[in-house]
GROMACS .gro file of N, CA and C in nm:
model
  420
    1UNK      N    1   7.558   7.620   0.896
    1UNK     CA    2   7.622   7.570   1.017
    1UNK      C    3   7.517   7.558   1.128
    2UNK      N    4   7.574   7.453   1.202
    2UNK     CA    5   7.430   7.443   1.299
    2UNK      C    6   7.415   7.550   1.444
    3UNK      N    7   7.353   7.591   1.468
    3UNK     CA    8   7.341   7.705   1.616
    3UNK      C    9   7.257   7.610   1.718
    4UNK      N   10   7.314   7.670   1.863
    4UNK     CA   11   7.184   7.659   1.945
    4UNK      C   12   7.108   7.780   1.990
    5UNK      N   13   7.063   7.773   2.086
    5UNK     CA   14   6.962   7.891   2.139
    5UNK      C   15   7.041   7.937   2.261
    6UNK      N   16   7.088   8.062   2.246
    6UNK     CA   17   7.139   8.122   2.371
    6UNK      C   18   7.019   8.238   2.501
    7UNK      N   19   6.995   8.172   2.578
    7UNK     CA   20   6.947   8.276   2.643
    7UNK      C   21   7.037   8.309   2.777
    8UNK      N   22   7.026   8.459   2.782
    8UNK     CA   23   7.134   8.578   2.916
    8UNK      C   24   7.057   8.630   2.979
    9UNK      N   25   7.033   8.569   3.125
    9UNK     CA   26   6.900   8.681   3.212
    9UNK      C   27   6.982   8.745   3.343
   10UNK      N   28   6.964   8.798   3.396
   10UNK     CA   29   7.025   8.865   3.538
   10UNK      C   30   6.883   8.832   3.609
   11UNK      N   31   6.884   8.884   3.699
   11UNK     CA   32   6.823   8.878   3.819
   11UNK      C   33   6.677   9.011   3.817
   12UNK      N   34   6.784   9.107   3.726
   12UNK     CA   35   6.654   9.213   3.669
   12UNK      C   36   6.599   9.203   3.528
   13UNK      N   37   6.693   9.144   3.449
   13UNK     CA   38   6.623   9.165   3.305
   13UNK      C   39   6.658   9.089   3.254
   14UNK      N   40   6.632   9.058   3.087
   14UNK     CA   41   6.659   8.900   2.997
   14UNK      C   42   6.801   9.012   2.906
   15UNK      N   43   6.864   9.017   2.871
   15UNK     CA   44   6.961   9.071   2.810
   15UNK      C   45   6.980   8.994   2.697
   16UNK      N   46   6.947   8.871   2.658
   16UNK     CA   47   6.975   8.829   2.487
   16UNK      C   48   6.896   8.641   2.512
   17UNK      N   49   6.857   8.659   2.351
   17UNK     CA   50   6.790   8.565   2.358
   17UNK      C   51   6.812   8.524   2.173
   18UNK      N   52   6.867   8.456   2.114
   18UNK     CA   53   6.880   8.390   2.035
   18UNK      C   54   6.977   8.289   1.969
   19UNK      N   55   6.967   8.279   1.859
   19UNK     CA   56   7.097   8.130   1.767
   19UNK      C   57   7.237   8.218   1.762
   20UNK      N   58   7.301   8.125   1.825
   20UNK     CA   59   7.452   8.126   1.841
   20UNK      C   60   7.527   8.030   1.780
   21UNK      N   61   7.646   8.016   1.732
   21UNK     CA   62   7.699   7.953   1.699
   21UNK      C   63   7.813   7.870   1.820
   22UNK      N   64   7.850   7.918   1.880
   22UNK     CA   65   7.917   7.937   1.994
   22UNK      C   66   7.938   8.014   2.106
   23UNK      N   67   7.980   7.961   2.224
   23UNK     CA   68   7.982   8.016   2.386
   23UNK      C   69   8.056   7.984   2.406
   24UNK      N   70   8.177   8.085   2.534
   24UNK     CA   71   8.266   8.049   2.593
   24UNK      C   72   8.253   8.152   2.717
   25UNK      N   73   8.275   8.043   2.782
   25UNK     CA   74   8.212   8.117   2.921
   25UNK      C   75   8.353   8.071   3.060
   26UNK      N   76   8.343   8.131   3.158
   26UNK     CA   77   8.431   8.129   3.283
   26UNK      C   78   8.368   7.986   3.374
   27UNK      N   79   8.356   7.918   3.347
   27UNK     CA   80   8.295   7.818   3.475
   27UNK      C   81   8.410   7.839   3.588
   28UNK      N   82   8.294   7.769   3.733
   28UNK     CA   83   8.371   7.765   3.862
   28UNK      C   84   8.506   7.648   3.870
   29UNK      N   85   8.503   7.576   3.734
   29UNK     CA   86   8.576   7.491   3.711
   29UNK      C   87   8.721   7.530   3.546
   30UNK      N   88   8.684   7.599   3.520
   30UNK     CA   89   8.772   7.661   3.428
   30UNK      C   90   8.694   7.722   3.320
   31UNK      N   91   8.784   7.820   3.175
   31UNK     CA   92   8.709   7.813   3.073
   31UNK      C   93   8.635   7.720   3.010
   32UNK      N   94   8.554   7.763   2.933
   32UNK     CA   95   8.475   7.629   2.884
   32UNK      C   96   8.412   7.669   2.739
   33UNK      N   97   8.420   7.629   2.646
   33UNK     CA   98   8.366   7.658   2.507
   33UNK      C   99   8.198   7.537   2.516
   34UNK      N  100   8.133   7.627   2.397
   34UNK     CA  101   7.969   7.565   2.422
   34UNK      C  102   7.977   7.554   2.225
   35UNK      N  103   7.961   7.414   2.180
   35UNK     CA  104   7.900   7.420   2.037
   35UNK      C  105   7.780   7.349   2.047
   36UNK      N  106   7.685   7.376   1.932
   36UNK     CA  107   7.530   7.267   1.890
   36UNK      C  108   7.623   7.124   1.917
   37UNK      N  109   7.532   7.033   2.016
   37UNK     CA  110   7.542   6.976   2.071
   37UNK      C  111   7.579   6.885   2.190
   38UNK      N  112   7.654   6.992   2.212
   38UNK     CA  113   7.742   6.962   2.373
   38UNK      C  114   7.661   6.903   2.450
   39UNK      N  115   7.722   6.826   2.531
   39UNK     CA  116   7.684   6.715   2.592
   39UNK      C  117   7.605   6.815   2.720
   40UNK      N  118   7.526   6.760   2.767
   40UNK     CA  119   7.417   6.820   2.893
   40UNK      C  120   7.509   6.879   3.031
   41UNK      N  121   7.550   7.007   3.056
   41UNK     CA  122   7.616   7.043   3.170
   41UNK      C  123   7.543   7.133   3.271
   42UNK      N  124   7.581   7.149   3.369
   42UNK     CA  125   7.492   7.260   3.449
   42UNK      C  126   7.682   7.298   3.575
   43UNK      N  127   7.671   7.410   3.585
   43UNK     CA  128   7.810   7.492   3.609
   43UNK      C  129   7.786   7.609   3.680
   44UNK      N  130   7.847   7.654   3.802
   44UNK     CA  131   7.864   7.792   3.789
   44UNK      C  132   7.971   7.842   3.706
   45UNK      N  133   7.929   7.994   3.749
   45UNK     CA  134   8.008   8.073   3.634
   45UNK      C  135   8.051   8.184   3.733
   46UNK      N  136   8.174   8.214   3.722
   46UNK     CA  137   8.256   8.291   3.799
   46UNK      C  138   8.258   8.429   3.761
   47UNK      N  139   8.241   8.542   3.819
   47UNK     CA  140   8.275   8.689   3.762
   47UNK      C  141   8.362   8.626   3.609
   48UNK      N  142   8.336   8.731   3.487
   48UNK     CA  143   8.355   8.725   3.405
   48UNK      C  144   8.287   8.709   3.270
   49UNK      N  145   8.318   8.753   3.139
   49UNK     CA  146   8.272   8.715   3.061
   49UNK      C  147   8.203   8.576   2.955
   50UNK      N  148   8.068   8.639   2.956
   50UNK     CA  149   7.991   8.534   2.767
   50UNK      C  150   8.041   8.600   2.684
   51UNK      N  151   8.094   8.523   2.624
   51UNK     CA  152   8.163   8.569   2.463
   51UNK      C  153   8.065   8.489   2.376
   52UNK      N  154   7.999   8.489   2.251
   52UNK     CA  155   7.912   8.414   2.173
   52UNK      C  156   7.938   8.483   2.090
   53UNK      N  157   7.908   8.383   1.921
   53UNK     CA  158   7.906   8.406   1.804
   53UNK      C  159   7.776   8.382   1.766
   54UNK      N  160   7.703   8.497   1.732
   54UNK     CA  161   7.577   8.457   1.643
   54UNK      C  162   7.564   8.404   1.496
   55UNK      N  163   7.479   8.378   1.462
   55UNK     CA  164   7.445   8.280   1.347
   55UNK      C  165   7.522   8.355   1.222
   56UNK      N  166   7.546   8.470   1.210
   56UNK     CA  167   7.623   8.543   1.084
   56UNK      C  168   7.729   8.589   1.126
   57UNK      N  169   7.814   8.539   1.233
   57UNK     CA  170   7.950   8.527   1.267
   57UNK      C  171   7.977   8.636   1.362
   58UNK      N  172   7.892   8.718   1.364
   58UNK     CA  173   7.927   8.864   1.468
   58UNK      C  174   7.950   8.803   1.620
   59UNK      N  175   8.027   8.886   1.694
   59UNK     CA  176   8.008   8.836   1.830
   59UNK      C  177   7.991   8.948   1.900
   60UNK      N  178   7.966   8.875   2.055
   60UNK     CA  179   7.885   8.951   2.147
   60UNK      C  180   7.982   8.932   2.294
   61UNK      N  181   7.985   9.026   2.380
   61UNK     CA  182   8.082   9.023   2.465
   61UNK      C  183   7.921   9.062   2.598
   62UNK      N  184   7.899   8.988   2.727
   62UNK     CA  185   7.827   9.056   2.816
   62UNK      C  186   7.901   9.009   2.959
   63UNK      N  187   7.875   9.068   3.015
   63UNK     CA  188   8.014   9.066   3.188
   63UNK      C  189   7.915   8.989   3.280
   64UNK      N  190   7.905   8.910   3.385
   64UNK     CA  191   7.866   8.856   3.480
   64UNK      C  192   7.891   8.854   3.546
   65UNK      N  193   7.859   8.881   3.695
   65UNK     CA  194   7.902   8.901   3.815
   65UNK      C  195   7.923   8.742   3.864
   66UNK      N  196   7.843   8.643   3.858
   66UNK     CA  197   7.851   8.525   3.864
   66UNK      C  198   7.724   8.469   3.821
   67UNK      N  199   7.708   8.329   3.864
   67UNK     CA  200   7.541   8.251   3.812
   67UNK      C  201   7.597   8.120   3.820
   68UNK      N  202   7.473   8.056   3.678
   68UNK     CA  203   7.517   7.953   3.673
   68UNK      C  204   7.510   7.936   3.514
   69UNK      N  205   7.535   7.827   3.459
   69UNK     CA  206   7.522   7.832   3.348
   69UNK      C  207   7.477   7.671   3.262
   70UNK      N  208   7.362   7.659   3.222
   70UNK     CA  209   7.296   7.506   3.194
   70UNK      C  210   7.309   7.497   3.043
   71UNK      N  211   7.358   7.372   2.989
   71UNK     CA  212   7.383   7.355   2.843
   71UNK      C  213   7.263   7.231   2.814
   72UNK      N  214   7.229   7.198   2.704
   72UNK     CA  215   7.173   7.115   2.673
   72UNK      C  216   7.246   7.108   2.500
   73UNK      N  217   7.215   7.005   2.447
   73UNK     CA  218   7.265   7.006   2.326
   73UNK      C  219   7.192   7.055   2.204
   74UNK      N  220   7.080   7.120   2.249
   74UNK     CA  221   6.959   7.256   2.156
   74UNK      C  222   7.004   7.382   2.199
   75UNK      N  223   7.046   7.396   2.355
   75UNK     CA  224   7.053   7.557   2.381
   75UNK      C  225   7.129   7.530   2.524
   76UNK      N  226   7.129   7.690   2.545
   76UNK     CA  227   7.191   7.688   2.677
   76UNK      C  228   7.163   7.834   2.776
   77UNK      N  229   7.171   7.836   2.868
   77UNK     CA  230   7.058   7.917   2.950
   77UNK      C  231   7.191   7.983   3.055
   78UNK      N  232   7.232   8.103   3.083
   78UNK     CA  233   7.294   8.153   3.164
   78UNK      C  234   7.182   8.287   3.309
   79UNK      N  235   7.193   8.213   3.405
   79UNK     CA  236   7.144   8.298   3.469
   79UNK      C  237   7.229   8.354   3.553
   80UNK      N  238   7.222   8.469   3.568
   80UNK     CA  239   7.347   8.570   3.604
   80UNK      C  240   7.304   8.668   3.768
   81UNK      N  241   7.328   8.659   3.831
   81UNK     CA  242   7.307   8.790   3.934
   81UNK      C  243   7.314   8.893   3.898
   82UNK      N  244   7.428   8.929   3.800
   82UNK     CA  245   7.466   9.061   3.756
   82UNK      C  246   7.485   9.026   3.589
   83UNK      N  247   7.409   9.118   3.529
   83UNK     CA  248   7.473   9.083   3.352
   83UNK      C  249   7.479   9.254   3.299
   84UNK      N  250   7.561   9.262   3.215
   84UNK     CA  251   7.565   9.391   3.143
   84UNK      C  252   7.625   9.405   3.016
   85UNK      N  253   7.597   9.438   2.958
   85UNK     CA  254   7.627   9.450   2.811
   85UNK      C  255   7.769   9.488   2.799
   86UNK      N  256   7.859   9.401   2.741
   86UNK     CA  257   7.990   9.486   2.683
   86UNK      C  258   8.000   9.590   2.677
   87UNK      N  259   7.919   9.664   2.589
   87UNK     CA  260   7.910   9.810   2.517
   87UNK      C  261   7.834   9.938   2.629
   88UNK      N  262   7.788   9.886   2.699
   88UNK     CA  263   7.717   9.927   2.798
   88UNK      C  264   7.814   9.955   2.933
   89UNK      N  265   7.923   9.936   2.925
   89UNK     CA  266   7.968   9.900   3.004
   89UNK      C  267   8.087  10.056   3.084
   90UNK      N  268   8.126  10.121   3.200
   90UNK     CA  269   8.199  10.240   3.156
   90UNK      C  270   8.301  10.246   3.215
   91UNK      N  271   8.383  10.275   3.090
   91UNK     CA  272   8.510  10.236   3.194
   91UNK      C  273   8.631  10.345   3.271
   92UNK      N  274   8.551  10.463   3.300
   92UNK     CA  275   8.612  10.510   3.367
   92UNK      C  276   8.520  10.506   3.530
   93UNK      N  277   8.423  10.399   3.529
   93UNK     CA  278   8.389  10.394   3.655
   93UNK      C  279   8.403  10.271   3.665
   94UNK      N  280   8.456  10.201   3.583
   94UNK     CA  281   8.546  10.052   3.627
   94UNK      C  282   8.686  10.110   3.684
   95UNK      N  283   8.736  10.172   3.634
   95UNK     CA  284   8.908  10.215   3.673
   95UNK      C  285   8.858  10.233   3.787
   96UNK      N  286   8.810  10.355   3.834
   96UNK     CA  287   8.839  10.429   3.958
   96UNK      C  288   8.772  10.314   4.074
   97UNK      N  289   8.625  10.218   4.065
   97UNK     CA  290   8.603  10.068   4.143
   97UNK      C  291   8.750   9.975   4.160
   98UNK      N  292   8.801   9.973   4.035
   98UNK     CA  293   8.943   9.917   4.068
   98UNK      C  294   9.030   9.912   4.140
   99UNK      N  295   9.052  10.099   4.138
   99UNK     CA  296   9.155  10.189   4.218
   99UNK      C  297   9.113  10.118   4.361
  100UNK      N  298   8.994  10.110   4.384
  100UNK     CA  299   8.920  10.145   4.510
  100UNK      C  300   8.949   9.997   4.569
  101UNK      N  301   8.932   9.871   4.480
  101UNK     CA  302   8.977   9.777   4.496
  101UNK      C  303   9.059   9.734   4.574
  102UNK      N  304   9.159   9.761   4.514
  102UNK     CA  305   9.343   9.740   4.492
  102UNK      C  306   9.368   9.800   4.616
  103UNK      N  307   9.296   9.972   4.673
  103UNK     CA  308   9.381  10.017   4.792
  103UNK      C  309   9.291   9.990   4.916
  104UNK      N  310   9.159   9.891   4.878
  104UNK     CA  311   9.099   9.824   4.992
  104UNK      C  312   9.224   9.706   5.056
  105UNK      N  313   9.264   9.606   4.944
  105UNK     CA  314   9.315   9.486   4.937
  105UNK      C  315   9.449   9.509   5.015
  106UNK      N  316   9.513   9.629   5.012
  106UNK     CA  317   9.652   9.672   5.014
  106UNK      C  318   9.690   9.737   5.209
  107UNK      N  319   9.528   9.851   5.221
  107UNK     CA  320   9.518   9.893   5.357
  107UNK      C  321   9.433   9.799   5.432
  108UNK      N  322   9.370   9.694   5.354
  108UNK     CA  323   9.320   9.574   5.447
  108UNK      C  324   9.204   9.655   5.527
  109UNK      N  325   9.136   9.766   5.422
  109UNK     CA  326   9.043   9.817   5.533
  109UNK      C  327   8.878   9.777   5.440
  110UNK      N  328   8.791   9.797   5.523
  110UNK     CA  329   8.686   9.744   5.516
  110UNK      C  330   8.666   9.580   5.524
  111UNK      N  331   8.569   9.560   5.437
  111UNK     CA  332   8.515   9.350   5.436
  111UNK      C  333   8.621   9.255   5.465
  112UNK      N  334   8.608   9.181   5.493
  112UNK     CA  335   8.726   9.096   5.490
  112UNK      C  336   8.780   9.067   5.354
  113UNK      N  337   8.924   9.012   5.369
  113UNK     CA  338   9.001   8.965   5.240
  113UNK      C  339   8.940   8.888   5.083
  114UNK      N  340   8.842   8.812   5.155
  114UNK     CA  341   8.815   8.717   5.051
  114UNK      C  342   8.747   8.809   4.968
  115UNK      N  343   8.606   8.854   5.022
  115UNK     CA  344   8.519   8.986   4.991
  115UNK      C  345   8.565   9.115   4.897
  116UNK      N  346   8.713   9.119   4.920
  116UNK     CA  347   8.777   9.243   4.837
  116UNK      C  348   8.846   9.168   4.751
  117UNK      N  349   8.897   9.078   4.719
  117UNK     CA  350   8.944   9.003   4.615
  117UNK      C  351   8.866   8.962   4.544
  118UNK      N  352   8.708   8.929   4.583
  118UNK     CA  353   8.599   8.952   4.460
  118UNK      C  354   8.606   9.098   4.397
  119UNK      N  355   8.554   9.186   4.464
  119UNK     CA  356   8.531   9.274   4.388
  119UNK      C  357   8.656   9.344   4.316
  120UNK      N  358   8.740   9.327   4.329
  120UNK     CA  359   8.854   9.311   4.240
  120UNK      C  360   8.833   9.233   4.105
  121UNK      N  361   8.847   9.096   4.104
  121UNK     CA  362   8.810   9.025   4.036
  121UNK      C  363   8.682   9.039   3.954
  122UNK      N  364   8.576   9.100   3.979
  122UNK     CA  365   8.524   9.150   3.901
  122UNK      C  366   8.552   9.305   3.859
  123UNK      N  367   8.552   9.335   3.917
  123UNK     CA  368   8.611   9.513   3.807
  123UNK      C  369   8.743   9.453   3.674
  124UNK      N  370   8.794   9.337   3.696
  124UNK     CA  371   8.906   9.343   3.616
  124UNK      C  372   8.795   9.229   3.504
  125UNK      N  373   8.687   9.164   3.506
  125UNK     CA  374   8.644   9.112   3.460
  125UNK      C  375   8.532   9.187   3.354
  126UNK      N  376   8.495   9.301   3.439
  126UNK     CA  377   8.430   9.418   3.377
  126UNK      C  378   8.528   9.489   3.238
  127UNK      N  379   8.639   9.507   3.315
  127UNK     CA  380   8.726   9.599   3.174
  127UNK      C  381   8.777   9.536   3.080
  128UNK      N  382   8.753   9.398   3.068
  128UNK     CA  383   8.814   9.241   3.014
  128UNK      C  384   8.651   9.290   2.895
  129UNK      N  385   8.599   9.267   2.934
  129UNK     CA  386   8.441   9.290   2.882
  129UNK      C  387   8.419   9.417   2.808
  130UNK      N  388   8.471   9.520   2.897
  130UNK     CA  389   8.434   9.669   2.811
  130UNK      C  390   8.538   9.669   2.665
  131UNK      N  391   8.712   9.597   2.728
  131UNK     CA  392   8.785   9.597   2.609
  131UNK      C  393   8.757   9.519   2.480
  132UNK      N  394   8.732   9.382   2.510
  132UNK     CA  395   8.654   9.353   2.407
  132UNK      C  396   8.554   9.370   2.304
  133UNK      N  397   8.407   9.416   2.337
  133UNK     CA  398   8.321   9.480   2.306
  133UNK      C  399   8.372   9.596   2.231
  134UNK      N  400   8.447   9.689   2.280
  134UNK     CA  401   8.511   9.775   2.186
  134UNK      C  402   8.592   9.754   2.058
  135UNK      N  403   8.671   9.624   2.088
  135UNK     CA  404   8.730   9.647   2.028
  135UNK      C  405   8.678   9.559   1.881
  136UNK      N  406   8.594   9.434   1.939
  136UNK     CA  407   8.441   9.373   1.827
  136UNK      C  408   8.387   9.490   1.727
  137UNK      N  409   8.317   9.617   1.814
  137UNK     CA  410   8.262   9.736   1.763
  137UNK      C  411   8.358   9.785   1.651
  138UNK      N  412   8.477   9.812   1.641
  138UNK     CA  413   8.553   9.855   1.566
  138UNK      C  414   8.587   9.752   1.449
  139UNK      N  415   8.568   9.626   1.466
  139UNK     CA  416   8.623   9.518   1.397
  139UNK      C  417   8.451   9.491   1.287
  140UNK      N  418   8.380   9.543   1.329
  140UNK     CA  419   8.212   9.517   1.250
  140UNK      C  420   8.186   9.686   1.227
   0.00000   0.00000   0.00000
């Protein structure tokens, strides 16, 4: 089956670099699936998960705070502000960021509105990520 080349960098480190079979990623415009050949795109990418299938069918779950994300029909390149490994991921200090979330959003105290509905949106994008990954781990 044919792959392209996936590369995952953050802002501090390269987090994955090889043949995938497939990507499905959050664009600022909706979900979006990536196969060998897709037509040439360039996208942001919203808090949330890369899901990819590598070349022997395993998949890979990593969380993004946001970026962007460039396809070509050889490979495709996600650069991330924030990236972290599924498995890497902990989720009892996602819950309690959550908690913290939810009773920012609710007492309207601290950043403004928009500001706390991100970080909301990502903590729930984080445990979207940790659940998966786990539950991949158990399934391989």
């Amino acid at each position: 089956m044919a792959t392209l080349k996936l590369t995952v960098v953050s802002a501090e480190e390269g987090l994955f670099e090889g043949e995938v079979k497939s990507i499905q990623a959050t664009g600022t415009e909706g979900e979006l699936g990536v196969l060998p050949g897709h037509t040439p795109l360039l996208t942001g990418v919203k808090p949330g998960i890369i899901k990819f299938t590598l070349a022997d069918g395993k998949e890979q779950v990593i969380y993004v705070s946001g970026g962007f994300l460039e396809v070509q029909p050889d490979c495709a390149i996600v650069l991330a502000d924030v990236a972290i490994r599924g498995e890497e991921l902990d989720r009892e200090r996602i819950l309690a960021a959550k908690k913290r979330a939810e009773e920012n959003i609710v007492t309207k105290s601290g950043e403004n509105y928009d500001v706390m509905v991100l970080k909301l949106a990502q903590e729930l994008a984080k445990l979207r990520a940790y659940e998966l990954a786990n539950s991949m781990l158990k399934k391989y």
